[in-house]
XYZ file of C-alpha atoms in Angstrom:
316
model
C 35.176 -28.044 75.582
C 35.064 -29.964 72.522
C 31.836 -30.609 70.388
C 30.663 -33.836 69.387
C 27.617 -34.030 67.252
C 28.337 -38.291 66.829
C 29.667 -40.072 69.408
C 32.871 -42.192 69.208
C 32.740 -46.061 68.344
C 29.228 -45.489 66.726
C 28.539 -48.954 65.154
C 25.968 -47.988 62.545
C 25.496 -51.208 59.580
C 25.529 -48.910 56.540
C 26.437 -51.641 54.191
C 22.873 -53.705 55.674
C 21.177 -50.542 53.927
C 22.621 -50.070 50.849
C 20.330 -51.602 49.001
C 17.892 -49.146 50.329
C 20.209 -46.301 49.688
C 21.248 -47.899 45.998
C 17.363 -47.534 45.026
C 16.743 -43.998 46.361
C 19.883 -43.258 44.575
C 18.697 -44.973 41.132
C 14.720 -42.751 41.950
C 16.179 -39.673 42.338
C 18.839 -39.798 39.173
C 16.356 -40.852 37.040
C 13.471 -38.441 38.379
C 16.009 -35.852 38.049
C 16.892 -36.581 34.488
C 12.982 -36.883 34.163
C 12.620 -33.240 35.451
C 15.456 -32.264 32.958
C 13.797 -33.743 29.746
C 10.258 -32.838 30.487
C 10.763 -29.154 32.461
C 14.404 -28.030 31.315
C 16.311 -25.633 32.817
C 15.701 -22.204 33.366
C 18.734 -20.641 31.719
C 20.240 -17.035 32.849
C 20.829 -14.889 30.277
C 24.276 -15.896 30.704
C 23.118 -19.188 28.312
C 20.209 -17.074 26.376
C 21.863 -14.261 25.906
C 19.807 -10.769 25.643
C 19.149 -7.873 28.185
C 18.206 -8.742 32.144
C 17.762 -5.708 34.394
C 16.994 -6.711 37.962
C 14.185 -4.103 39.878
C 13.072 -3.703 43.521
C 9.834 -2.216 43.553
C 8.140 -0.540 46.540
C 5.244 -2.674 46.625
C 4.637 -6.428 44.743
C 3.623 -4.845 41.095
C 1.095 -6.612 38.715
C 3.163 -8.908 37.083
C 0.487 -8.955 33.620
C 0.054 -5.339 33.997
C 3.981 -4.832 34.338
C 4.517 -7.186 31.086
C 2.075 -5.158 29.093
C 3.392 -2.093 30.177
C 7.295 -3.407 28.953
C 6.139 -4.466 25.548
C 4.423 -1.490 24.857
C 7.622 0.429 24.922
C 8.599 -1.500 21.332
C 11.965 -2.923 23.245
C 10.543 -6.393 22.178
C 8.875 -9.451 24.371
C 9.372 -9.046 27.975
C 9.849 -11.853 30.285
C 9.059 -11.096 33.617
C 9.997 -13.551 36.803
C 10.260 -12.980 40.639
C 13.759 -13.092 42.131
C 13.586 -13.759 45.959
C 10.647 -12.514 46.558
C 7.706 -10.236 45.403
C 9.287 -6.946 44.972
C 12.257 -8.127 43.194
C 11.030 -8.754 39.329
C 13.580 -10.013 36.802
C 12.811 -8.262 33.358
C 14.573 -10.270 30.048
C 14.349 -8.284 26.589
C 15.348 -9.321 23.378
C 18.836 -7.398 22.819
C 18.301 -4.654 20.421
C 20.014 -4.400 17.023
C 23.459 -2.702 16.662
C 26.097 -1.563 19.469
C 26.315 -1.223 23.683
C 24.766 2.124 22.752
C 21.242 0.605 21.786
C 21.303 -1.521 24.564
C 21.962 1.433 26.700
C 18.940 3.118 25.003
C 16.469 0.381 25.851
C 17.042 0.356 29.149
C 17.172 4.059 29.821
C 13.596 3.620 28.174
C 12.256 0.967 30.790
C 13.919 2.919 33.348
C 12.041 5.972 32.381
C 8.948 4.113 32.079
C 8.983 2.265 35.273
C 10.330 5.245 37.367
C 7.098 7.324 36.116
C 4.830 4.784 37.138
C 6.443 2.949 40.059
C 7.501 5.688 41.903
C 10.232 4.215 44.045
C 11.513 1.562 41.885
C 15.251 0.771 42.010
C 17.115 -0.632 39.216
C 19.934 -3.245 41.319
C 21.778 -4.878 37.808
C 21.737 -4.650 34.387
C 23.235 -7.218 32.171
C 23.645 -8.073 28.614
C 25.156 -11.113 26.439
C 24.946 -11.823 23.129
C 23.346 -15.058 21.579
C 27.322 -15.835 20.475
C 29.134 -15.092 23.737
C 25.801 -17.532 25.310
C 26.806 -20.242 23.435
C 30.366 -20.121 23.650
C 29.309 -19.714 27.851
C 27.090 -23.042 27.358
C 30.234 -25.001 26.107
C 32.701 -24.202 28.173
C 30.399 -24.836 31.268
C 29.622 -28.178 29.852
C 33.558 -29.035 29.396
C 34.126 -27.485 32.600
C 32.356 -29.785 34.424
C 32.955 -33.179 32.145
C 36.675 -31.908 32.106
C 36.196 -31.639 36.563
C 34.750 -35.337 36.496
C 37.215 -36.711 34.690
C 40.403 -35.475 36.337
C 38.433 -36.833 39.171
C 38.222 -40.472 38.050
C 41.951 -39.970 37.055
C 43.011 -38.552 39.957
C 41.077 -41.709 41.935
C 42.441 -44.370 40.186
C 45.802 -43.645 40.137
C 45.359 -43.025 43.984
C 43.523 -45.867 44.775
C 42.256 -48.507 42.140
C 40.238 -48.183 39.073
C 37.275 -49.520 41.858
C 37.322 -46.788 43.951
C 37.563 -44.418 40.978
C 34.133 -45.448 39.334
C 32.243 -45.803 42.695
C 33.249 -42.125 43.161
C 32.734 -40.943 39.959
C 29.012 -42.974 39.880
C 28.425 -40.817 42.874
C 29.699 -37.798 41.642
C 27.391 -37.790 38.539
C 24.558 -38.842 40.895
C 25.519 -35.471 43.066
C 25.394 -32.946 40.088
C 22.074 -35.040 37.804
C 20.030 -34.428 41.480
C 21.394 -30.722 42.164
C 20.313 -30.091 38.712
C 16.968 -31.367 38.901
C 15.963 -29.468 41.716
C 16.605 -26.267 39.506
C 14.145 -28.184 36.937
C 11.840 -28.815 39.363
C 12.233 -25.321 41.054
C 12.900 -23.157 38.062
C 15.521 -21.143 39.518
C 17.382 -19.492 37.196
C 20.289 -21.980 36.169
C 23.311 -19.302 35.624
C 27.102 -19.260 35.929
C 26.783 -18.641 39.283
C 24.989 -22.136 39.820
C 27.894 -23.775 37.250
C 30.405 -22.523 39.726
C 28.602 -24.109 42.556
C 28.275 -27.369 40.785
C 31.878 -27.096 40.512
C 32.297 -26.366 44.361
C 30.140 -29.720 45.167
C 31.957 -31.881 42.948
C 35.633 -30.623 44.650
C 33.497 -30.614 48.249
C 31.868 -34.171 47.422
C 35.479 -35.605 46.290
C 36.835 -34.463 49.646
C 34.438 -36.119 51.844
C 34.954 -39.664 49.457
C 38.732 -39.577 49.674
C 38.797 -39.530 53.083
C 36.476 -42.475 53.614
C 38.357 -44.629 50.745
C 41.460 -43.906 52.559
C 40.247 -45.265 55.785
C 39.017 -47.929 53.970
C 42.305 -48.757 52.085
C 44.224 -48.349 55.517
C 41.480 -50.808 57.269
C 41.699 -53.307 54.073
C 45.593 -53.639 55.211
C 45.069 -53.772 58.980
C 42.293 -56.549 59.275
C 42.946 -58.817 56.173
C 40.830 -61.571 57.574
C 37.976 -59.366 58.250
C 34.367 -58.903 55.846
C 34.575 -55.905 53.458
C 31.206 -55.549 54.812
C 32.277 -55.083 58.246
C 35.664 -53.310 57.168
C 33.411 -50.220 54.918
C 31.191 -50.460 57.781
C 34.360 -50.010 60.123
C 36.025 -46.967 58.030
C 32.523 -44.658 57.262
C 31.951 -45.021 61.311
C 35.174 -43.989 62.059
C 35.254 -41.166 59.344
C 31.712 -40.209 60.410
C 32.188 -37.449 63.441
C 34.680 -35.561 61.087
C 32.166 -35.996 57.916
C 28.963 -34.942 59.963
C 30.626 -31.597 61.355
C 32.287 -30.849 58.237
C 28.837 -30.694 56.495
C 26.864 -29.299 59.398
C 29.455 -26.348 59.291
C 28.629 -25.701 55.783
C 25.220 -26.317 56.362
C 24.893 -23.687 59.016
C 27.360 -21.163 57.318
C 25.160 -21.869 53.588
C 21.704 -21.615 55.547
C 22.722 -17.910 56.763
C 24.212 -17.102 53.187
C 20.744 -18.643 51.754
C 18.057 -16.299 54.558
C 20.185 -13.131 54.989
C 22.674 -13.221 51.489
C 21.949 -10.891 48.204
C 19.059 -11.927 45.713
C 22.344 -12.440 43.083
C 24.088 -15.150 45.292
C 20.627 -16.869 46.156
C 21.043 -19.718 43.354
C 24.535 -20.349 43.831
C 23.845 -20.252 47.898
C 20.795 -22.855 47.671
C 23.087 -25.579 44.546
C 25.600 -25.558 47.377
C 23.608 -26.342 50.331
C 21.577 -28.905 48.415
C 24.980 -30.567 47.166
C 26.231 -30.750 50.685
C 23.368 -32.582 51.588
C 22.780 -34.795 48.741
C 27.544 -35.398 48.438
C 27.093 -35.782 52.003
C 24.377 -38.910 52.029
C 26.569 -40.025 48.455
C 29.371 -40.214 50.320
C 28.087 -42.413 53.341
C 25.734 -44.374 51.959
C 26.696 -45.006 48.267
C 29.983 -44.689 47.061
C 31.335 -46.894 50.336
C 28.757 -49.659 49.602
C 29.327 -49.556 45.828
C 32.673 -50.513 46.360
C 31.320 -54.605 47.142
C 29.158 -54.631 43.984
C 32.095 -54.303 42.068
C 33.824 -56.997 43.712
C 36.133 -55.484 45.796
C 37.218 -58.243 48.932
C 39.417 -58.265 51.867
C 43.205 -59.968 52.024
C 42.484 -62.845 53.766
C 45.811 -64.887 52.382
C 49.428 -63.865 53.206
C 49.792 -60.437 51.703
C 52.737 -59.947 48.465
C 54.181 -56.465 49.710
C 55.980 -54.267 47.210
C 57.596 -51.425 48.063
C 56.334 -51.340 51.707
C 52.822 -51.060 50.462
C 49.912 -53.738 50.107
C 47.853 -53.788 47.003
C 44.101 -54.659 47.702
C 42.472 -57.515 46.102
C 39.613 -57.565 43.740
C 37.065 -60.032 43.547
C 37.331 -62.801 40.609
């Protein structure tokens, strides 16, 4: 039996709604990079550097009677935040001066401590970086993901036309601004876990776009005499059943990841599912539409053919 979520033929007028969709795009980019200014990221040690050890306790702990009890051991200023849930309390120190062997000292120390007065407590991860291997981390994720976007515009253009490249790119950066403003808005810890996943969504997000610009580059050749409107409109309907159970799929598989995965995967897990949704909506209702603000028409005069292949024609 085959599943179908849309129906074939649907006839849904995207294009009639993207100014709608162009303003709720514009409100959530610039709440995002509102969020980002004003709240910041919470960066993973990973971009702070210093000591993180992750504990389960038996029972939720005080959290201010916990952080008094850490900086009385003289391992310096203890940041304490819940991972997850209640029980699970990340601890951040200040790493200690001199070799892995201090560090290993400090947290035998909190171990000790906590053990005698938490009976119970478990001790999942410890990790460490330095303030030098954190910046070097906060650089390369930065050029990893300007380097991503633009082999992306490269790769579009030279596929398609320049046209199609910034409309995908503009909803690209849209896609990562609004994943990372949720974890400003959230405060989940922003680590390279969550670069990864931003990573994922811009390869994921490109996926779902190419598909629709080829249908739409196909449908620009078949029905030269037709409205753009009506030919985008044409192209996201018929790309729309594969697009809807793609992300559904993920959706579903992310969801179960998100409710029954490890603590350690739960940023990565909830950046993807909120960039499937968000590339998702891009894809349909954005980067399609974009694509007649900047001027982009249908053949309706006798086509030049080179090579076998028609070139689209751009609005004057």
């Amino acid at each position: 039996m085959n599943l179908k979520l849309v129906p074939d033929n649907t006839n849904i007028g995207f294009v009639r709604m993207r100014y709608l969709a162009f303003g709720l795009t514009l409100l959530l980019t610039i709440g995002s990079i509102a969020l980002l200014a004003t709240r910041g990221l919470n960066l993973g040690v990973d971009f702070r550097g210093g000591l993180t050890m992750e504990t389960q306790f038996a029972s939720p702990p005080p959290l201010d009677r916990l952080r008094i009890e850490v900086d009385s051991l003289g391992v310096g200023q203890a940041a304490l935040q819940e991972f997850g849930n209640a029980r699970t309390i990340l601890i951040r120190l200040p790493l200690p001066d001199g070799d892995q062997a201090a560090v290993q000292r400090v947290v035998a120390k909190v171990q000790a401590d906590l053990k005698g007065k938490y009976p119970g407590v478990g001790f999942r991860r410890t990790e460490s970086v330095s303030g030098k291997v954190s910046d070097e981390l906060i650089q390369k994720g930065a050029l990893a993901v300007l380097l991503s976007m633009a082999a992306v515009a490269l790769f579009t253009w030279f596929r398609f036309e320049w046209y199609f490249g910034v409309s995908t790119v503009v909803a690209l950066v849209h896609d990562v601004i609004v994943t990372m403003g949720f974890f400003a808005l959230t405060q989940l810890e922003f680590d390279l876990n969550v670069v990864a996943a931003v990573l994922t969504i811009i390869g994921y997000s490109l996926n779902d776009k190419v598909v629709i610009d080829d249908r739409i580059r196909e449908n620009l050749r078949k029905y030269r005499s037709m409205d753009i409107g009506h030919i985008i409109d044409l192209s996201v309907n018929e790309t729309l059943p594969r697009t809807v159970m793609t992300s559904l799929a993920m959706i579903v598989a992310l969801t179960a990841m998100l409710l029954l995965g490890p603590n350690v995967i739960f940023g990565f897990t909830a950046a993807m599912l909120l960039g499937i949704v968000v590339g998702t909506y891009s894809s349909i209702f954005v980067s399609s539409s974009l694509l007649i603000s900047l001027g982009v028409k249908s053949r309706a005069a006798p086509a030049e053919t080179r090579g076998g292949a028609e070139r689209v024609v751009r609005a004057k």
